[in-house]
Coordinates of C-alpha atoms in Angstrom, one line a residue:
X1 CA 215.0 183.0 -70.5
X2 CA 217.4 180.9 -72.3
X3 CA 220.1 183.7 -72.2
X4 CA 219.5 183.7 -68.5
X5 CA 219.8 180.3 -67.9
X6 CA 223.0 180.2 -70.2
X7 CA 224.4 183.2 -68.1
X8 CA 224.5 181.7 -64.6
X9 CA 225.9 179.0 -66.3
X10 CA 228.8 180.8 -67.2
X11 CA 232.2 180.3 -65.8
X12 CA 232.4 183.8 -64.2
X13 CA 228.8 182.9 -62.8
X14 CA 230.2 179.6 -61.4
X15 CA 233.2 181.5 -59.9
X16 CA 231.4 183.9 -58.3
X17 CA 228.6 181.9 -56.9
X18 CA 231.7 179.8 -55.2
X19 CA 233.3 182.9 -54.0
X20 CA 229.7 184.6 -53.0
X21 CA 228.9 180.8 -50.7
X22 CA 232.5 180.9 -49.4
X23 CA 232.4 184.3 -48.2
X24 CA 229.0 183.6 -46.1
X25 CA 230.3 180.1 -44.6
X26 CA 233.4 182.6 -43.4
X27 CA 230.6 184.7 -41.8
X28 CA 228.4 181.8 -40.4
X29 CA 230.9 179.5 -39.5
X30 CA 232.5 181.6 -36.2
X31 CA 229.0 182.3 -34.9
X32 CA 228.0 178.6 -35.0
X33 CA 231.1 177.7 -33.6
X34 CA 230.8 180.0 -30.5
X35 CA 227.2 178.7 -30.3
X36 CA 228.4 175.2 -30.2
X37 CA 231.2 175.9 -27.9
X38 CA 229.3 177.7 -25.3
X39 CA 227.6 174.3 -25.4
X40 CA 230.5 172.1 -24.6
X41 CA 232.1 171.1 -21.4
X42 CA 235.8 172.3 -20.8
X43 CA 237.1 168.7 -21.1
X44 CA 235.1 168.0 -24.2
X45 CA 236.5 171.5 -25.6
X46 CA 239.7 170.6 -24.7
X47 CA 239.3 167.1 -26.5
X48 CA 238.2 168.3 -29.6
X49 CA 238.0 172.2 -30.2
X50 CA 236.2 172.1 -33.4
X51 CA 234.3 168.9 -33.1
X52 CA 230.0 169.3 -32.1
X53 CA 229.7 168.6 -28.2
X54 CA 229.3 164.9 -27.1
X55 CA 227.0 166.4 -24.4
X56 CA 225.3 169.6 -25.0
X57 CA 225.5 171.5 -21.7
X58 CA 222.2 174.0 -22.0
X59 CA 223.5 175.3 -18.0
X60 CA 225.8 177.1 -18.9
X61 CA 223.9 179.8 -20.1
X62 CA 222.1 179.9 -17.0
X63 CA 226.0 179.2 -14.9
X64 CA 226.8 182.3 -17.4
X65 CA 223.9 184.6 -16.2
X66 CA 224.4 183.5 -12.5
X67 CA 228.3 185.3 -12.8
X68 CA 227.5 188.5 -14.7
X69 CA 228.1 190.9 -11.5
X70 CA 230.4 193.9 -11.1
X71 CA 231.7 195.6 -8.3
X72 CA 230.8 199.6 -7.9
X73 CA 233.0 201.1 -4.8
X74 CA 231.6 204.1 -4.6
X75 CA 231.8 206.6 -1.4
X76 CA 233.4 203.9 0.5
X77 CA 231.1 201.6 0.2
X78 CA 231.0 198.2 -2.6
X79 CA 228.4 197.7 -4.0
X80 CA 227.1 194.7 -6.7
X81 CA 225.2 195.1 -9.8
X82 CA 223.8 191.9 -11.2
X83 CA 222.6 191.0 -14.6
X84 CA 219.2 192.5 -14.4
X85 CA 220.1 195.9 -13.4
X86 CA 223.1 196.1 -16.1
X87 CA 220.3 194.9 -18.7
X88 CA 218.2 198.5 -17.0
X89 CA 221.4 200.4 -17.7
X90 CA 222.2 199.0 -20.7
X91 CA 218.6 200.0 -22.3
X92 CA 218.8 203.4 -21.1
X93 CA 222.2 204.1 -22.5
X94 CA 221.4 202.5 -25.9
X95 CA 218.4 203.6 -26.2
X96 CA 218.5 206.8 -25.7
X97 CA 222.1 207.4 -26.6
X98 CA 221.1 206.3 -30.2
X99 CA 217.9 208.4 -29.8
X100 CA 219.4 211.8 -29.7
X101 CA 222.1 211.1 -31.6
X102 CA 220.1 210.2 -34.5
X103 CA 217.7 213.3 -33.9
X104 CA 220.5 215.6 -33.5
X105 CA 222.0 214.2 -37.1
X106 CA 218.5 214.8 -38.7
X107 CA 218.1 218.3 -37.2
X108 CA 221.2 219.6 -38.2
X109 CA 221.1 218.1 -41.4
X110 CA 217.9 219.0 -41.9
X111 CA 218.5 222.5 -41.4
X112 CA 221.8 222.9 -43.4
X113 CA 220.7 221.6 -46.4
X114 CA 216.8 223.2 -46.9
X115 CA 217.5 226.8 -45.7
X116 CA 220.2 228.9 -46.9
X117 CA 222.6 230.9 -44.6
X118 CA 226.2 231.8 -44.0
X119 CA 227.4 229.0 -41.9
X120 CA 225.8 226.1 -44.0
X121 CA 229.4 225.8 -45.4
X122 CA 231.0 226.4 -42.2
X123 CA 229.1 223.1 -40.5
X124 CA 229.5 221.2 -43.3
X125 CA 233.1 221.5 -43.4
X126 CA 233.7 221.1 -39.9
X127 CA 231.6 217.5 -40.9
X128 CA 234.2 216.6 -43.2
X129 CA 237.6 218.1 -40.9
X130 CA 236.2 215.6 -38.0
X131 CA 236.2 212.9 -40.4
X132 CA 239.4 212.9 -42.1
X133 CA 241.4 214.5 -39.4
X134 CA 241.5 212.4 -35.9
X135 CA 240.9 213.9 -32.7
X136 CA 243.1 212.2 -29.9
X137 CA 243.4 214.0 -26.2
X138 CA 240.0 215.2 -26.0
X139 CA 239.1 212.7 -23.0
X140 CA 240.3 214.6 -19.9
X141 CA 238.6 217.8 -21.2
X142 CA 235.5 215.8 -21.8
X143 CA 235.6 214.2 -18.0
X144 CA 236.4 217.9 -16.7
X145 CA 233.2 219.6 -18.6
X146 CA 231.0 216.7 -18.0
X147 CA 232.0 217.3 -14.0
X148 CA 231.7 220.8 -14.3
X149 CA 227.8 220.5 -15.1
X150 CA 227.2 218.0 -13.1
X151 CA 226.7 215.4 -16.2
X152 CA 229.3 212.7 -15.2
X153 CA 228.5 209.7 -14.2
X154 CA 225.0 209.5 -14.8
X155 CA 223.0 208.5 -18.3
X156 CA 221.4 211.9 -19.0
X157 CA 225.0 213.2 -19.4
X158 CA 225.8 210.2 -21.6
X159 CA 222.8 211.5 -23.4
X160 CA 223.7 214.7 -23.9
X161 CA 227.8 214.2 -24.9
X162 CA 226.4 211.6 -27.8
X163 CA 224.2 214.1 -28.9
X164 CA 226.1 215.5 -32.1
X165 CA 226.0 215.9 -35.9
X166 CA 229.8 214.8 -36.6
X167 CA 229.9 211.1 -39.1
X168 CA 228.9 209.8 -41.7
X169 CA 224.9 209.7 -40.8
X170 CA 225.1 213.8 -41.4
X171 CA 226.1 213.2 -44.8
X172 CA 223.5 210.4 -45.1
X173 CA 220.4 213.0 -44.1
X174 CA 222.0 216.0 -45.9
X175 CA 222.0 214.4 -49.3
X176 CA 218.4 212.6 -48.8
X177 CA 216.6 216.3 -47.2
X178 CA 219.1 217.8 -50.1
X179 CA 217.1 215.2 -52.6
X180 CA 213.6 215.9 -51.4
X181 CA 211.2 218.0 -53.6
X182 CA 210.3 221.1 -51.3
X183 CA 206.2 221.3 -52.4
X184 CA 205.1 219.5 -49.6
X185 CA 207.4 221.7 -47.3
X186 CA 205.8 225.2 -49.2
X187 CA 202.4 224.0 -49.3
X188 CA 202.6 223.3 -45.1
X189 CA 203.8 227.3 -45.1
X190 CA 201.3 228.7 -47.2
X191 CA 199.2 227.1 -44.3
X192 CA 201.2 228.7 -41.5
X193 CA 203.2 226.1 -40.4
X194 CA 206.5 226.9 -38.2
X195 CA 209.7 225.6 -39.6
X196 CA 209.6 223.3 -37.0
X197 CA 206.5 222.0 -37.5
X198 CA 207.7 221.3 -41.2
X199 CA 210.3 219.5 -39.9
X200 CA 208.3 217.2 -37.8
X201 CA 205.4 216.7 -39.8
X202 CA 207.5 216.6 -43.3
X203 CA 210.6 216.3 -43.2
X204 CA 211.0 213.5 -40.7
X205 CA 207.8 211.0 -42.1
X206 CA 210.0 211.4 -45.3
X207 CA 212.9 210.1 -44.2
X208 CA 211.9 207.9 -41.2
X209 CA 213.1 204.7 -42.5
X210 CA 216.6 206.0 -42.4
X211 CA 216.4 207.4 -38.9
X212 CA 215.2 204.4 -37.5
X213 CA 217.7 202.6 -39.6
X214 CA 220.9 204.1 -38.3
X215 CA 219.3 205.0 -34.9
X216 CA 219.2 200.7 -34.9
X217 CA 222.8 200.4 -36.0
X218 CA 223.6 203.3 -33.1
X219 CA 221.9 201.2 -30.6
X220 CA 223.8 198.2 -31.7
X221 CA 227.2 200.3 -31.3
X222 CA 226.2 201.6 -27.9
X223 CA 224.7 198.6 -26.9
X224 CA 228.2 196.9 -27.2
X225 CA 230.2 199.9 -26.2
X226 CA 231.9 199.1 -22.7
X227 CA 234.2 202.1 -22.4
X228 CA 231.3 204.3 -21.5
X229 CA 230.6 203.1 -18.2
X230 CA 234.6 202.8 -18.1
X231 CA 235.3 206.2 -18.7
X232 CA 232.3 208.5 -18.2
X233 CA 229.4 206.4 -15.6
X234 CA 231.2 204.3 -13.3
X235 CA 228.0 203.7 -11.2
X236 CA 226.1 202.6 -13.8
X237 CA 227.6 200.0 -15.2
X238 CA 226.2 198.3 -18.8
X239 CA 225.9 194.8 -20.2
X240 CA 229.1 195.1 -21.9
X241 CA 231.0 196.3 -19.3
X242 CA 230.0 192.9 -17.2
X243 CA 231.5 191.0 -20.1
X244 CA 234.4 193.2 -19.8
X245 CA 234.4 191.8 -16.1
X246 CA 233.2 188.6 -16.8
X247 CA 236.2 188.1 -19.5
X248 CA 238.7 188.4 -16.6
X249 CA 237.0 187.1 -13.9
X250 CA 239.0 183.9 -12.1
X251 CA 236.1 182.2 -11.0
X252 CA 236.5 178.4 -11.5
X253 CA 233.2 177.9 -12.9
X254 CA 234.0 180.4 -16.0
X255 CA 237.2 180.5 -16.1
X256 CA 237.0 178.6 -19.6
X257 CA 236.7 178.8 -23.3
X258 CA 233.4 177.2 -23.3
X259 CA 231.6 179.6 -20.3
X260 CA 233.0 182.8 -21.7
X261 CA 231.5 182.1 -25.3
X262 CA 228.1 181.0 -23.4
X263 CA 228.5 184.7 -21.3
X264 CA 229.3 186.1 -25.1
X265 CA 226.3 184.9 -26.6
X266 CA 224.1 185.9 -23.0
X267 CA 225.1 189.4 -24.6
X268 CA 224.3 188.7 -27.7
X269 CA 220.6 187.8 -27.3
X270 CA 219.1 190.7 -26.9
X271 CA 221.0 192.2 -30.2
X272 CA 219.7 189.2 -32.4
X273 CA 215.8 189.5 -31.1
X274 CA 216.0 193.9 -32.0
X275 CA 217.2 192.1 -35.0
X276 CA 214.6 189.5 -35.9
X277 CA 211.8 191.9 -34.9
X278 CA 213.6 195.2 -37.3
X279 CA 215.7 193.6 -39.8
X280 CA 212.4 194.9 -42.3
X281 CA 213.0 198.0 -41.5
X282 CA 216.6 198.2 -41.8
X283 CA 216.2 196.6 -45.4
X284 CA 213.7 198.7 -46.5
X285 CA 214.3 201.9 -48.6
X286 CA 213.2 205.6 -48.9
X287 CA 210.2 205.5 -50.7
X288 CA 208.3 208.8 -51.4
X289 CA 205.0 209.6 -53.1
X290 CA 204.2 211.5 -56.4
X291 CA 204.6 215.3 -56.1
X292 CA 202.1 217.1 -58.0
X293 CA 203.2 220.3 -60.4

């Protein structure tokens, strides 16, 4: 113990421990100053852009919500989405967007790395091409197929074009299924269990805490995606995309610093509560029982 206490002690402790606390005030201190700053009015932001409010102005979250609405023409006609049907949309893209994506990841992964055959290489290195080599001028092909089977502009086609195994999370699964022991697996066969069965009842309890984990930080990433209703579901348009709207909208009421951080943070609430209620299970690790010989 008197080594340890000596140790943190040390000047290279010191140093880093300053470093470590400057590093999260860095993090903190933009967040708390958007918080504050949704809170201000524009003259008192205007006054002092750094400074706590005088007056904390709770409204203008609800001015914020009042002027999240979008405009869909569509066949002619206009018509207005408001906050709670983008917060629908917005829940059926993420969700199942990072859903299938996740489970598509697993499966493929899955199957590459426990069963041997000749294009285990081939998928795996047209993993790696994706990632190193970029891919630019793919969009109009993607619009035309989507139209072509009836998938654009609607969320099941979202669906299904984020439904793939290329990224990082493919490595991720490969090298944990690659890791596993395979006696649970063989045992579950000797009983005449499909390979699919394997996987559902093995292969994915094993691993669960890292599909929910990265099927989280998807939802996160499509949660806050605005291009998608952009590009591929203009009918249907998300959370983020009315931020995208609400950004440049000329409305006098938000057209300021302080009511675009309070519409900002109106998207951000919903993030922070998935947090609060799964940041367990995004810190937690694989953890496997013992495997008898």
């Amino acid at each position: 113990m008197k080594n340890r206490g000596l140790s943190l002690r040390s000047p290279y402790a010191i140093v880093t421990l300053c470093i470590l606390i400057l590093y999260v005030v860095s993090l903190l201190f933009p967040s708390a100053w958007g918080l504050w700053t949704a809170m201000k009015s524009n003259l008192d932001y205007l006054g002092d852009p750094l400074g706590l409010p005088d007056t904390w102005h709770f409204e203008n979250f609800l001015t914020a919500l009042d002027n999240y609405m979008v405009q869909v023409f569509k066949d002619g006609r206009t018509y207005y989405f408001y906050i709670e049907s983008m917060l629908l949309f917005s829940l059926l893209y993420a969700v199942g967007a990072a859903f299938f994506t996740t489970f598509v990841c697993c499966l493929v992964a899955y199957v590459t790395s426990r069963f041997n055959f000749v294009f285990n290489k081939v998928v795996y290195g047209i993993v790696i091409v994706t990632m190193t080599l970029p891919i630019v001028g793919s969009l109009p092909s993607e619009i035309q197929m989507l139209k072509m089977l009836n998938l654009y502009d609607n969320i099941v086609g979202m669906w299904v074009l984020k439904s793939n195994f290329l990224g990082l999370y493919y490595l991720v699964f490969y090298s944990t299924f690659k890791s596993l022991p395979k006696d649970y697996s063989e045992a579950a066969y000797i009983d005449g269990a499909s390979n699919f069965v394997v996987f559902v009842r093995i292969g994915l309890p094993l691993v669960r805490n890292i599909f929910f984990t990265i099927m989280l930080i998807k939802f996160i990433e499509f949660w806050n995606d605005y291009t998608a209703t952009l590009t591929y579901m203009p009918s249907y348009p998300t959370l983020a995309f009315g931020l995208y709207e609400y950004s440049f909208s000329a409305a006098p009421e938000i057209n300021n610093t302080p009511m675009r951080m309070a519409g900002c943070f109106v998207l951000a609430v919903p993030i922070l509560i998935v947090f609060l209620f799964t940041h367990d299970r995004m810190m937690s690790n694989l953890s496997m029982g013992g495997v008898k010989e």
